[in-house]
Every structure is written in C-alpha cells, then in structure tokens.
mmCIF file of C-alpha atoms and ligand atoms in Angstrom:
data_model
loop_
_atom_site.group_PDB
_atom_site.id
_atom_site.type_symbol
_atom_site.label_atom_id
_atom_site.label_comp_id
_atom_site.label_asym_id
_atom_site.label_seq_id
_atom_site.Cartn_x
_atom_site.Cartn_y
_atom_site.Cartn_z
ATOM 1 C CA MET A 13 -17.348 17.491 15.080
ATOM 2 C CA ASN A 14 -19.650 16.028 12.488
ATOM 3 C CA PHE A 15 -20.266 12.275 12.862
ATOM 4 C CA ILE A 16 -22.258 11.038 9.852
ATOM 5 C CA GLU A 17 -24.304 7.860 10.132
ATOM 6 C CA ASP A 18 -24.425 5.082 7.512
ATOM 7 C CA TYR A 19 -21.739 6.365 5.140
ATOM 8 C CA PRO A 20 -20.901 4.624 1.818
ATOM 9 C CA PHE A 21 -17.367 3.251 1.342
ATOM 10 C CA SER A 22 -17.670 4.052 -2.372
ATOM 11 C CA LYS A 23 -16.963 7.698 -1.414
ATOM 12 C CA LEU A 24 -13.903 6.662 0.580
ATOM 13 C CA CYS A 25 -12.055 3.950 -1.276
ATOM 14 C CA ALA A 26 -10.668 3.047 -4.684
ATOM 15 C CA LEU A 27 -12.807 -0.056 -5.266
ATOM 16 C CA LYS A 28 -16.431 0.206 -6.401
ATOM 17 C CA THR A 29 -18.262 -1.290 -3.472
ATOM 18 C CA ILE A 30 -21.783 -1.247 -2.027
ATOM 19 C CA GLU A 31 -20.574 -1.644 1.580
ATOM 20 C CA THR A 32 -21.107 1.072 4.210
ATOM 21 C CA THR A 33 -19.765 2.113 7.608
ATOM 22 C CA SER A 34 -22.085 2.807 10.573
ATOM 23 C CA PHE A 35 -20.338 6.133 11.254
ATOM 24 C CA PHE A 36 -17.871 8.424 9.519
ATOM 25 C CA CYS A 37 -15.952 11.578 10.457
ATOM 26 C CA GLU A 38 -12.971 13.631 9.297
ATOM 27 C CA LEU A 39 -9.799 14.196 11.313
ATOM 28 C CA ASN A 40 -8.402 17.648 10.564
ATOM 29 C CA GLU A 41 -6.473 18.378 13.764
ATOM 30 C CA ILE A 42 -4.796 16.169 16.362
ATOM 31 C CA ASN A 43 -6.819 17.733 19.191
ATOM 32 C CA GLN A 44 -10.010 16.231 17.669
ATOM 33 C CA ILE A 45 -8.856 12.722 18.602
ATOM 34 C CA GLU A 46 -10.191 12.985 22.191
ATOM 35 C CA GLU A 47 -13.687 13.731 20.862
ATOM 36 C CA ILE A 48 -13.429 10.880 18.345
ATOM 37 C CA VAL A 49 -12.374 8.425 21.069
ATOM 38 C CA SER A 50 -15.178 9.603 23.418
ATOM 39 C CA PHE A 51 -17.786 9.246 20.666
ATOM 40 C CA SER A 52 -16.587 5.749 19.799
ATOM 41 C CA LYS A 53 -16.623 4.672 23.480
ATOM 42 C CA LYS A 54 -20.125 6.067 23.994
ATOM 43 C CA LYS A 55 -21.481 4.212 20.956
ATOM 44 C CA ASN A 56 -19.231 1.174 21.455
ATOM 45 C CA LEU A 57 -17.663 1.539 18.009
ATOM 46 C CA GLN A 58 -14.346 0.282 16.708
ATOM 47 C CA ILE A 59 -12.224 3.054 15.133
ATOM 48 C CA LEU A 60 -10.741 2.619 11.668
ATOM 49 C CA ILE A 61 -8.463 5.367 10.375
ATOM 50 C CA ILE A 62 -8.130 5.547 6.617
ATOM 51 C CA GLY A 63 -6.270 7.724 4.145
ATOM 52 C CA GLU A 64 -7.211 7.696 0.465
ATOM 53 C CA GLY A 65 -8.694 4.184 0.606
ATOM 54 C CA THR A 66 -6.379 2.782 -2.071
ATOM 55 C CA ASN A 67 -5.437 -0.300 -0.068
ATOM 56 C CA ILE A 68 -8.655 -1.338 1.669
ATOM 57 C CA VAL A 69 -11.298 -3.870 0.676
ATOM 58 C CA PRO A 70 -14.592 -3.369 2.517
ATOM 59 C CA THR A 71 -16.011 -6.896 2.798
ATOM 60 C CA LYS A 72 -19.198 -6.160 4.779
ATOM 61 C CA THR A 73 -20.951 -3.365 6.661
ATOM 62 C CA PHE A 74 -18.356 -1.920 9.054
ATOM 63 C CA GLN A 75 -19.907 -1.668 12.516
ATOM 64 C CA GLY A 76 -17.662 1.142 13.605
ATOM 65 C CA LEU A 77 -16.393 4.659 13.031
ATOM 66 C CA VAL A 78 -14.304 5.340 9.932
ATOM 67 C CA VAL A 79 -12.008 8.319 10.475
ATOM 68 C CA PHE A 80 -10.870 10.007 7.261
ATOM 69 C CA ASN A 81 -7.359 11.368 7.783
ATOM 70 C CA LYS A 82 -6.831 14.981 6.722
ATOM 71 C CA LEU A 83 -3.867 15.847 8.971
ATOM 72 C CA LEU A 84 -1.554 18.056 6.925
ATOM 73 C CA GLY A 85 1.869 19.685 7.262
ATOM 74 C CA ILE A 86 5.537 19.192 6.411
ATOM 75 C CA LYS A 87 8.038 20.247 9.095
ATOM 76 C CA LYS A 88 11.795 20.529 8.549
ATOM 77 C CA ILE A 89 13.650 19.320 11.649
ATOM 78 C CA ASP A 90 17.124 19.772 10.111
ATOM 79 C CA ASP A 91 18.730 19.508 6.654
ATOM 80 C CA VAL A 92 18.139 15.756 6.427
ATOM 81 C CA THR A 93 15.222 15.173 8.800
ATOM 82 C CA ILE A 94 11.596 15.918 7.904
ATOM 83 C CA GLU A 95 8.426 15.242 9.894
ATOM 84 C CA VAL A 96 5.333 14.812 7.724
ATOM 85 C CA ALA A 97 1.728 14.763 8.888
ATOM 86 C CA SER A 98 0.092 11.456 8.043
ATOM 87 C CA GLY A 99 -2.686 12.836 5.825
ATOM 88 C CA GLU A 100 -0.299 14.347 3.258
ATOM 89 C CA ASN A 101 -0.474 12.791 -0.207
ATOM 90 C CA TRP A 102 2.414 10.358 -0.711
ATOM 91 C CA HIS A 103 3.346 11.147 -4.318
ATOM 92 C CA GLU A 104 3.265 14.908 -3.729
ATOM 93 C CA PHE A 105 5.568 14.443 -0.750
ATOM 94 C CA VAL A 106 7.987 12.298 -2.802
ATOM 95 C CA GLU A 107 8.061 15.041 -5.433
ATOM 96 C CA TRP A 108 8.727 17.581 -2.659
ATOM 97 C CA THR A 109 11.747 15.558 -1.450
ATOM 98 C CA VAL A 110 13.205 15.340 -4.951
ATOM 99 C CA LYS A 111 12.747 19.097 -5.387
ATOM 100 C CA HIS A 112 14.500 19.733 -2.044
ATOM 101 C CA LYS A 113 17.363 17.321 -2.869
ATOM 102 C CA MET A 114 16.477 14.836 -0.144
ATOM 103 C CA PHE A 115 17.086 11.439 -1.608
ATOM 104 C CA GLY A 116 15.835 7.917 -1.028
ATOM 105 C CA LEU A 117 12.122 7.991 -1.906
ATOM 106 C CA GLU A 118 12.332 8.636 -5.670
ATOM 107 C CA ASN A 119 11.791 4.952 -6.585
ATOM 108 C CA LEU A 120 8.442 5.117 -4.733
ATOM 109 C CA ALA A 121 6.972 7.832 -6.980
ATOM 110 C CA LEU A 122 3.300 7.594 -7.955
ATOM 111 C CA ILE A 123 2.249 5.081 -5.284
ATOM 112 C CA PRO A 124 -1.281 6.251 -4.443
ATOM 113 C CA GLY A 125 -2.351 7.111 -0.907
ATOM 114 C CA THR A 126 -1.228 9.041 2.143
ATOM 115 C CA VAL A 127 2.097 9.303 3.972
ATOM 116 C CA GLY A 128 0.568 7.771 7.128
ATOM 117 C CA ALA A 129 -0.551 4.609 5.340
ATOM 118 C CA GLY A 130 2.902 4.040 3.849
ATOM 119 C CA PRO A 131 4.413 2.332 6.925
ATOM 120 C CA ILE A 132 1.361 0.059 7.419
ATOM 121 C CA GLN A 133 2.406 -2.360 4.713
ATOM 122 C CA ASN A 134 5.896 -0.876 4.291
ATOM 123 C CA ILE A 135 5.116 0.316 0.780
ATOM 124 C CA GLY A 136 7.669 -0.682 -1.769
ATOM 125 C CA ALA A 137 8.360 -0.574 -5.481
ATOM 126 C CA TYR A 138 11.211 -0.642 -7.993
ATOM 127 C CA GLY A 139 13.760 -2.009 -5.525
ATOM 128 C CA SER A 140 13.001 0.359 -2.658
ATOM 129 C CA GLU A 141 10.895 0.418 0.526
ATOM 130 C CA ILE A 142 9.649 3.310 2.656
ATOM 131 C CA SER A 143 11.171 1.740 5.801
ATOM 132 C CA SER A 144 14.731 2.488 4.596
ATOM 133 C CA SER A 145 14.080 6.229 5.028
ATOM 134 C CA ILE A 146 11.976 6.208 8.206
ATOM 135 C CA LYS A 147 13.518 7.467 11.447
ATOM 136 C CA LYS A 148 10.482 7.361 13.732
ATOM 137 C CA ILE A 149 6.699 7.294 13.745
ATOM 138 C CA THR A 150 4.455 9.280 16.046
ATOM 139 C CA CYS A 151 1.149 7.552 16.812
ATOM 140 C CA PHE A 152 -1.877 7.916 19.003
ATOM 141 C CA ASN A 153 -2.301 4.652 20.889
ATOM 142 C CA LEU A 154 -6.038 3.986 21.171
ATOM 143 C CA GLU A 155 -5.498 1.419 23.946
ATOM 144 C CA THR A 156 -3.518 3.682 26.268
ATOM 145 C CA ARG A 157 -5.096 6.888 24.909
ATOM 146 C CA SER A 158 -1.703 8.529 24.639
ATOM 147 C CA VAL A 159 0.803 9.673 22.045
ATOM 148 C CA GLN A 160 3.605 7.168 21.466
ATOM 149 C CA VAL A 161 6.799 7.535 19.433
ATOM 150 C CA LEU A 162 8.244 4.417 17.799
ATOM 151 C CA ASN A 163 11.723 4.239 16.302
ATOM 152 C CA ALA A 164 11.964 2.491 12.939
ATOM 153 C CA SER A 165 13.522 -0.570 14.609
ATOM 154 C CA GLU A 166 10.386 -0.961 16.773
ATOM 155 C CA CYS A 167 8.005 -1.000 13.799
ATOM 156 C CA GLY A 168 8.620 -4.610 12.702
ATOM 157 C CA PHE A 169 9.072 -3.719 9.039
ATOM 158 C CA GLY A 170 9.194 -6.597 6.557
ATOM 159 C CA TYR A 171 8.001 -7.358 3.037
ATOM 160 C CA ARG A 172 4.617 -5.578 2.821
ATOM 161 C CA THR A 173 4.195 -5.695 6.569
ATOM 162 C CA SER A 174 4.833 -3.953 9.889
ATOM 163 C CA ILE A 175 3.482 -4.121 13.445
ATOM 164 C CA PHE A 176 0.661 -1.814 12.277
ATOM 165 C CA LYS A 177 -0.612 -4.151 9.547
ATOM 166 C CA ASP A 178 -2.867 -6.358 11.678
ATOM 167 C CA CYS A 179 -3.271 -4.067 14.645
ATOM 168 C CA SER A 180 -5.873 -1.318 14.830
ATOM 169 C CA ASP A 181 -4.577 0.190 18.113
ATOM 170 C CA TYR A 182 -2.534 2.924 16.432
ATOM 171 C CA ILE A 183 -3.428 6.092 14.577
ATOM 172 C CA ILE A 184 -0.256 7.236 12.841
ATOM 173 C CA LEU A 185 -0.079 11.009 13.280
ATOM 174 C CA SER A 186 3.213 11.736 11.558
ATOM 175 C CA VAL A 187 6.196 10.026 9.995
ATOM 176 C CA THR A 188 9.730 11.383 10.463
ATOM 177 C CA PHE A 189 12.078 10.649 7.574
ATOM 178 C CA GLN A 190 15.852 10.748 7.646
ATOM 179 C CA PHE A 191 17.376 11.366 4.228
ATOM 180 C CA LYS A 192 20.834 10.867 2.878
ATOM 181 C CA THR A 193 22.291 13.842 1.077
ATOM 182 C CA ASP A 194 24.194 11.835 -1.488
ATOM 183 C CA PRO A 195 22.933 8.294 -1.717
ATOM 184 C CA LYS A 196 23.583 6.099 -4.696
ATOM 185 C CA ILE A 197 20.962 6.078 -7.414
ATOM 186 C CA ASN A 198 19.083 2.780 -7.213
ATOM 187 C CA TYR A 199 18.264 1.288 -10.600
ATOM 188 C CA SER A 200 18.806 -2.338 -9.586
ATOM 189 C CA TYR A 201 15.201 -3.293 -10.376
ATOM 190 C CA SER A 202 15.214 -4.981 -13.767
ATOM 191 C CA SER A 203 12.317 -3.132 -15.438
ATOM 192 C CA LEU A 204 13.799 0.202 -14.343
ATOM 193 C CA GLU A 205 17.199 -0.719 -15.752
ATOM 194 C CA ASP A 206 15.532 -1.952 -18.978
ATOM 195 C CA GLU A 207 13.780 1.415 -19.369
ATOM 196 C CA ILE A 208 17.090 3.242 -18.843
ATOM 197 C CA ASN A 209 18.814 1.065 -21.456
ATOM 198 C CA LYS A 210 15.900 1.355 -23.900
ATOM 199 C CA ASN A 211 16.093 5.140 -23.760
ATOM 200 C CA ASN A 212 19.901 5.070 -24.203
ATOM 201 C CA ILE A 213 20.314 7.057 -20.982
ATOM 202 C CA ASN A 214 23.862 7.300 -19.665
ATOM 203 C CA LYS A 215 23.729 5.770 -16.178
ATOM 204 C CA ASP A 216 26.616 7.957 -14.984
ATOM 205 C CA ASN A 217 24.542 11.087 -15.536
ATOM 206 C CA LEU A 218 21.299 9.864 -13.979
ATOM 207 C CA SER A 219 19.787 12.149 -11.341
ATOM 208 C CA HIS A 220 17.232 11.349 -8.631
ATOM 209 C CA ARG A 221 14.758 13.451 -10.623
ATOM 210 C CA ASP A 222 15.394 11.152 -13.641
ATOM 211 C CA ILE A 223 14.576 8.090 -11.505
ATOM 212 C CA PHE A 224 11.411 9.797 -10.211
ATOM 213 C CA ASN A 225 10.363 10.558 -13.813
ATOM 214 C CA LEU A 226 11.280 7.103 -15.153
ATOM 215 C CA VAL A 227 9.431 5.274 -12.373
ATOM 216 C CA SER A 228 6.374 7.492 -12.923
ATOM 217 C CA LYS A 229 6.533 6.775 -16.673
ATOM 218 C CA ILE A 230 6.778 2.994 -16.200
ATOM 219 C CA ARG A 231 3.965 2.942 -13.622
ATOM 220 C CA LYS A 232 1.634 4.858 -15.945
ATOM 221 C CA LYS A 233 2.398 2.310 -18.662
ATOM 222 C CA VAL A 234 2.039 -0.928 -16.690
ATOM 223 C CA LEU A 235 -0.620 -0.208 -14.057
ATOM 224 C CA PRO A 236 -4.302 0.450 -14.754
ATOM 225 C CA ASP A 237 -5.403 3.880 -13.464
ATOM 226 C CA TYR A 238 -7.478 3.168 -10.349
ATOM 227 C CA LYS A 239 -9.756 6.135 -11.061
ATOM 228 C CA GLU A 240 -10.755 4.600 -14.416
ATOM 229 C CA PHE A 241 -10.487 0.905 -13.460
ATOM 230 C CA PRO A 242 -11.157 0.772 -9.707
ATOM 231 C CA ASN A 243 -8.415 -1.294 -8.040
ATOM 232 C CA VAL A 244 -6.111 -1.383 -5.011
ATOM 233 C CA GLY A 245 -2.841 -2.086 -6.825
ATOM 234 C CA SER A 246 -1.416 -5.551 -6.156
ATOM 235 C CA PHE A 247 -4.222 -7.663 -4.752
ATOM 236 C CA PHE A 248 -1.878 -10.571 -3.984
ATOM 237 C CA LYS A 249 1.562 -10.611 -2.360
ATOM 238 C CA ASN A 250 4.541 -12.297 -3.959
ATOM 239 C CA VAL A 251 5.249 -15.557 -2.159
ATOM 240 C CA VAL A 252 8.333 -15.720 0.051
ATOM 241 C CA LEU A 253 9.291 -19.203 1.284
ATOM 242 C CA THR A 254 12.209 -20.647 3.201
ATOM 243 C CA LYS A 255 14.227 -23.240 1.256
ATOM 244 C CA GLU A 256 12.709 -25.972 3.476
ATOM 245 C CA GLU A 257 9.160 -24.785 2.713
ATOM 246 C CA PHE A 258 9.983 -24.592 -0.978
ATOM 247 C CA ASN A 259 11.518 -28.084 -1.063
ATOM 248 C CA LYS A 260 8.372 -29.538 0.512
ATOM 249 C CA LEU A 261 6.257 -28.338 -2.438
ATOM 250 C CA ASP A 262 5.439 -30.938 -5.025
ATOM 251 C CA ILE A 263 5.698 -28.635 -8.039
ATOM 252 C CA THR A 264 5.330 -30.265 -11.412
ATOM 253 C CA GLU A 265 4.937 -26.949 -13.259
ATOM 254 C CA GLU A 266 7.822 -24.812 -14.536
ATOM 255 C CA ILE A 267 7.873 -21.849 -12.135
ATOM 256 C CA PRO A 268 10.646 -19.224 -12.108
ATOM 257 C CA VAL A 269 11.996 -18.458 -8.631
ATOM 258 C CA TYR A 270 14.231 -15.687 -7.304
ATOM 259 C CA LEU A 271 16.627 -15.830 -4.398
ATOM 260 C CA GLU A 272 16.033 -13.149 -1.772
ATOM 261 C CA GLY A 273 18.576 -13.473 1.011
ATOM 262 C CA ASP A 274 18.106 -16.992 2.349
ATOM 263 C CA ASN A 275 14.556 -17.164 1.045
ATOM 264 C CA ILE A 276 12.922 -18.030 -2.255
ATOM 265 C CA LYS A 277 10.546 -15.568 -3.876
ATOM 266 C CA ILE A 278 7.880 -16.664 -6.321
ATOM 267 C CA SER A 279 6.102 -14.141 -8.522
ATOM 268 C CA ALA A 280 2.359 -14.150 -7.770
ATOM 269 C CA ALA A 281 1.754 -12.397 -11.119
ATOM 270 C CA PHE A 282 3.429 -15.288 -12.940
ATOM 271 C CA LEU A 283 1.177 -17.871 -11.223
ATOM 272 C CA ILE A 284 -2.004 -15.866 -11.846
ATOM 273 C CA GLU A 285 -1.162 -15.418 -15.518
ATOM 274 C CA LYS A 286 -0.049 -19.031 -15.929
ATOM 275 C CA PHE A 287 -3.387 -20.333 -14.695
ATOM 276 C CA GLY A 288 -5.345 -18.107 -17.063
ATOM 277 C CA TRP A 289 -6.724 -15.423 -14.740
ATOM 278 C CA LYS A 290 -5.127 -12.360 -16.374
ATOM 279 C CA GLY A 291 -7.886 -10.467 -18.186
ATOM 280 C CA PHE A 292 -10.559 -12.871 -16.864
ATOM 281 C CA ARG A 293 -13.815 -11.278 -15.680
ATOM 282 C CA GLU A 294 -16.669 -12.817 -13.736
ATOM 283 C CA GLY A 295 -19.661 -10.577 -12.993
ATOM 284 C CA SER A 296 -18.472 -7.251 -11.645
ATOM 285 C CA VAL A 297 -14.966 -8.407 -10.715
ATOM 286 C CA GLY A 298 -11.948 -9.446 -12.744
ATOM 287 C CA ILE A 299 -8.190 -9.455 -13.125
ATOM 288 C CA SER A 300 -6.819 -6.588 -15.189
ATOM 289 C CA ASP A 301 -5.604 -7.487 -18.675
ATOM 290 C CA GLN A 302 -2.784 -4.977 -18.101
ATOM 291 C CA HIS A 303 -1.368 -6.506 -14.894
ATOM 292 C CA ALA A 304 -1.992 -9.966 -13.425
ATOM 293 C CA LEU A 305 -1.723 -8.824 -9.781
ATOM 294 C CA VAL A 306 -4.456 -6.220 -10.121
ATOM 295 C CA LEU A 307 -8.041 -7.120 -9.269
ATOM 296 C CA VAL A 308 -10.521 -4.687 -10.807
ATOM 297 C CA THR A 309 -14.162 -3.930 -9.972
ATOM 298 C CA TYR A 310 -16.156 -2.990 -13.075
ATOM 299 C CA ASP A 311 -19.529 -2.176 -11.464
ATOM 300 C CA GLU A 312 -20.617 -1.567 -7.891
ATOM 301 C CA THR A 313 -20.192 -4.875 -6.130
ATOM 302 C CA SER A 314 -20.288 -6.490 -2.701
ATOM 303 C CA GLY A 315 -17.269 -7.416 -0.611
ATOM 304 C CA GLU A 316 -18.516 -10.974 -0.748
ATOM 305 C CA GLU A 317 -18.269 -11.070 -4.554
ATOM 306 C CA ILE A 318 -14.716 -9.704 -4.413
ATOM 307 C CA LEU A 319 -13.683 -12.308 -1.833
ATOM 308 C CA GLN A 320 -15.376 -15.187 -3.669
ATOM 309 C CA PHE A 321 -13.544 -14.267 -6.861
ATOM 310 C CA SER A 322 -10.150 -13.887 -5.173
ATOM 311 C CA ASN A 323 -10.642 -17.155 -3.247
ATOM 312 C CA LYS A 324 -11.215 -19.000 -6.526
ATOM 313 C CA ILE A 325 -7.780 -17.831 -7.681
ATOM 314 C CA ILE A 326 -6.125 -18.699 -4.355
ATOM 315 C CA ASN A 327 -7.724 -22.173 -4.236
ATOM 316 C CA GLN A 328 -6.922 -23.082 -7.832
ATOM 317 C CA ILE A 329 -3.266 -22.085 -7.515
ATOM 318 C CA LEU A 330 -3.036 -23.905 -4.169
ATOM 319 C CA PHE A 331 -4.512 -27.043 -5.753
ATOM 320 C CA MET A 332 -2.211 -26.907 -8.784
ATOM 321 C CA THR A 333 1.049 -25.944 -7.051
ATOM 322 C CA GLY A 334 0.701 -26.206 -3.264
ATOM 323 C CA ILE A 335 1.502 -22.465 -3.115
ATOM 324 C CA LYS A 336 -0.930 -20.326 -1.106
ATOM 325 C CA LEU A 337 -1.279 -16.755 -2.297
ATOM 326 C CA GLU A 338 -2.012 -14.119 0.339
ATOM 327 C CA ILE A 339 -4.177 -11.044 -0.127
ATOM 328 C CA GLU A 340 -2.150 -7.820 0.173
ATOM 329 C CA PRO A 341 -4.694 -5.038 0.953
ATOM 330 C CA THR A 342 -6.479 -4.682 4.309
ATOM 331 C CA LEU A 343 -9.811 -6.518 4.446
ATOM 332 C CA ILE A 344 -12.422 -4.611 6.428
HETATM 333 C C1 FAD B 422 -2.914 1.668 -8.711
HETATM 334 C C2 FAD B 422 -2.277 1.320 -7.386
HETATM 335 C C3 FAD B 422 -0.921 1.049 -7.318
HETATM 336 C C4 FAD B 422 -0.321 0.719 -6.099
HETATM 337 N N1 FAD B 422 1.012 0.457 -6.088
HETATM 338 C C5 FAD B 422 1.620 0.121 -4.927
HETATM 339 C C6 FAD B 422 3.029 -0.166 -4.892
HETATM 340 O O1 FAD B 422 3.726 -0.080 -5.902
HETATM 341 N N2 FAD B 422 3.565 -0.535 -3.704
HETATM 342 C C7 FAD B 422 2.837 -0.623 -2.558
HETATM 343 O O2 FAD B 422 3.400 -0.965 -1.510
HETATM 344 N N3 FAD B 422 1.501 -0.339 -2.548
HETATM 345 C C8 FAD B 422 0.880 0.034 -3.694
HETATM 346 N N4 FAD B 422 -0.459 0.298 -3.724
HETATM 347 C C9 FAD B 422 -1.222 0.212 -2.469
HETATM 348 C C10 FAD B 422 -1.474 1.589 -1.777
HETATM 349 O O3 FAD B 422 -1.207 2.636 -2.643
HETATM 350 C C11 FAD B 422 -0.607 1.760 -0.534
HETATM 351 O O4 FAD B 422 -0.815 0.706 0.357
HETATM 352 C C12 FAD B 422 -0.884 3.082 0.191
HETATM 353 O O5 FAD B 422 0.028 3.248 1.242
HETATM 354 C C13 FAD B 422 -2.312 3.188 0.706
HETATM 355 O O6 FAD B 422 -2.530 4.511 1.143
HETATM 356 P P1 FAD B 422 -3.982 4.994 1.551
HETATM 357 O O7 FAD B 422 -3.855 6.333 2.176
HETATM 358 O O8 FAD B 422 -4.898 4.920 0.384
HETATM 359 O O9 FAD B 422 -4.377 3.907 2.656
HETATM 360 P P2 FAD B 422 -5.816 3.297 2.964
HETATM 361 O O10 FAD B 422 -6.231 2.399 1.840
HETATM 362 O O11 FAD B 422 -6.762 4.394 3.330
HETATM 363 O O12 FAD B 422 -5.500 2.421 4.233
HETATM 364 C C14 FAD B 422 -4.716 1.263 4.101
HETATM 365 C C15 FAD B 422 -4.483 0.666 5.495
HETATM 366 O O13 FAD B 422 -3.715 1.560 6.270
HETATM 367 C C16 FAD B 422 -4.400 1.930 7.475
HETATM 368 N N5 FAD B 422 -4.099 3.347 7.707
HETATM 369 C C17 FAD B 422 -4.216 4.362 6.798
HETATM 370 N N6 FAD B 422 -3.815 5.512 7.355
HETATM 371 C C18 FAD B 422 -3.451 5.226 8.624
HETATM 372 C C19 FAD B 422 -2.964 6.012 9.718
HETATM 373 N N7 FAD B 422 -2.747 7.334 9.622
HETATM 374 N N8 FAD B 422 -2.714 5.383 10.903
HETATM 375 C C20 FAD B 422 -2.904 4.044 11.035
HETATM 376 N N9 FAD B 422 -3.374 3.265 10.052
HETATM 377 C C21 FAD B 422 -3.635 3.851 8.863
HETATM 378 C C22 FAD B 422 -5.872 1.682 7.164
HETATM 379 O O14 FAD B 422 -6.609 1.465 8.361
HETATM 380 C C23 FAD B 422 -5.769 0.450 6.299
HETATM 381 O O15 FAD B 422 -5.583 -0.688 7.093
HETATM 382 C C24 FAD B 422 -1.096 0.665 -4.915
HETATM 383 C C25 FAD B 422 -2.467 0.964 -4.979
HETATM 384 C C26 FAD B 422 -3.049 1.296 -6.203
HETATM 385 C C27 FAD B 422 -4.520 1.631 -6.256
#
C-alpha cells in the first residue's frame, strides 16, 4: 500500500484549508485494513477514515493517518434489503434506489458524501433521516481489531448524531438498508409542500421519483454549490431544548419556535440571520448570502480562522439570547 507523508486536506475536503495530515492512504479493499492498522501502530498514528470530506473541518495539522474510503459495491440481499459498501456516493445510491423502486431515501437526494458517512451524523433533510431505512451496519472495530455488526437500534441515532459521531473506534464498511415496497410519500416538510403547491402538482399522483426530483430542484436553488463556494452544508445545528431548558432562557427577542415531540426546536438559521451574519464576510471566511447556516471559505484559510469566525457567531448569539449554537460538522 502507498502511505503518503504530509498530505494536504485541500485535496480531501470541501473547505479550502491550508491544514495537512501527517500520513494519507486509500482504502480500496477490506483486506487492506490489517496493513493500515499495522502501519498506524508502528508509527503511533491515530486513524481517521473519511469519505468525500464534505462534513469535516480540519482545524490544525492532523498527527495521524487519514484513510480515504474507496470501498465500492451494491449487493442485493433480497427484494427489500440492500447492503452497500461505505465508499459509494450517497446521491448516486439514492437515485439507484428510486430506479429500483425501493422507497424511503428519496427525500435525502443530493446530500453530498458517501454512504458510510451517512450514519455518522444520521443525515437528514426534508422531513426524513437515513436511520429510518437502516437495518444494520457492518464496521471494523479498531479497538478490538475485528469486524462487528450493529443493528440500527444499537447505533444511538438521534438528531444529527449517533454513537459514531464522537467515537473514532469504528470504520464503517457497509450499511444494510431495509426498504418498504409501498411507503407513503413524505411531503410533510413545509418547503417541499410549498414547491408542490407552487407547481400545481396533484399530490395524489406524486411518485417517489417526483419527490427525488423536487428535493434536488429545491436544494440546487437554496444551497450554494460547495464546489464553487467551498462549504460543509449546515455549519450549525438547530437547537433542541427541553421545555424546562427553554423556560430558563431569558429571551427578550421575538424568536419563532417549533414543537418537536416534547422538545422545543429553534432555527439556528433564524438566529444567525437575525443577528446580521447572513452574507457577512471577514477575511477568507463568511456566511453565505444564500443560506444563513452555511459557512463559506473564499480563499485558502487556516482552521483557526474558521473556528475564530464561528466562535464569534456562537458567542454573540449566546450573549444576546442565552442560546448556545453547536457546530454540526466534525472538527479535526
Ligand atoms: C452543500 C452541502 C449540503 C449538505 N446537506 C446536508 C443535509 O441536507 N443533511 C445532512 O445531514 N448533511 C448535509 N451535509 C453534510 C454532509 O453531506 C454529510 O454529513 C455527509 O454524510 C458527509 O459525507 P462525506 O463522505 O463527505 O463524509 P466526510 O466529510 O468525509 O466525513 C464526515 C465524518 O464521518 C466520518 N466518516 C466518514 N466515513 C466514515 C466511515 N466509512 N466509517 C466511519 N466514519 C466515517 C469521518 O471521520 C468524519 O467524522 C451537506 C454538506 C454540503 C457540503
């Protein structure tokens, strides 16, 4: 295997960054993992598996081995069960499911990245989450040096989180999805329903392909293209508070809230826009003028500059409202 020293993250991730990793290699086949683990032990390096780098923020030189996931393959287990290698491109796989009449992922069209990264933060969009269609996940456990299979219920899925989110012990090798053959079409998300109404589409005749196309159309309209304006999608999570936590806040500002089960959800985009950050640029970093949740890097910049900028937003909103925004992507 080829282990390359001092490799730039700019070749591996969506953001424009000057940071580097001490070592880099590609993972093309599962049987290469033993060699990767031996190399990392010999050099005393932490292993970091990445996919397309659309949800990572390198904040400093990574003293470790970045493993670029290129594991490919889609295997049909039965008519409703599919095992997908973790390096497959997410959007292409979603399109594949729609084509093969396997339903449940169409609302997640056009989310960048790989299949294997999807469970890490339980990717979600337009009223749907990947976890609803996952049956099990096959991982390589770096601690025990063995393959481990986790059922969906063991993965700790929640809003933009899972047991994998803050734990680097697992390399996800494949994800097994269980599809429904005739699920209801899900257009509960307001902007999706608005788009349907705007186009005078008869809801009774909507197909899963229509939802896939509509979601793709909306995303192209509202989100800046990360290849043109380097970004990692939502940089901040929406805020979910219990009623007790919410009642303790001393909010003097008018802030819309949404009920989510027993909890209260506050739109991070609303807060960022309200306090004037949308479209604001400082040096090489800024908030997109297209979408308030999206932090954009304009020129090559350091992780420190990105963090300083995002901390200014977090601190100002905390000071003004008592609400603490959390960063969504993985900081490295
Ligand atoms: C324009 C844009 C829009 C986006 N929209 C959405 C959205 O609507 N909803 C949403 O949820 N996210 C969204 N994202 C975030 C991102 O697309 C997802 O988080 C995606 O799953 C990241 O995939 P990736 O392969 O690029 O992961 P990477 O950025 O390479 O990695 C992300 C994290 O996953 C870990 N990881 C990756 N692969 C594996 C593996 N095989 N095993 C173990 N750990 C692994 C990495 O170590 C890292 O911690 C968006 C990003 C962009 C740029």
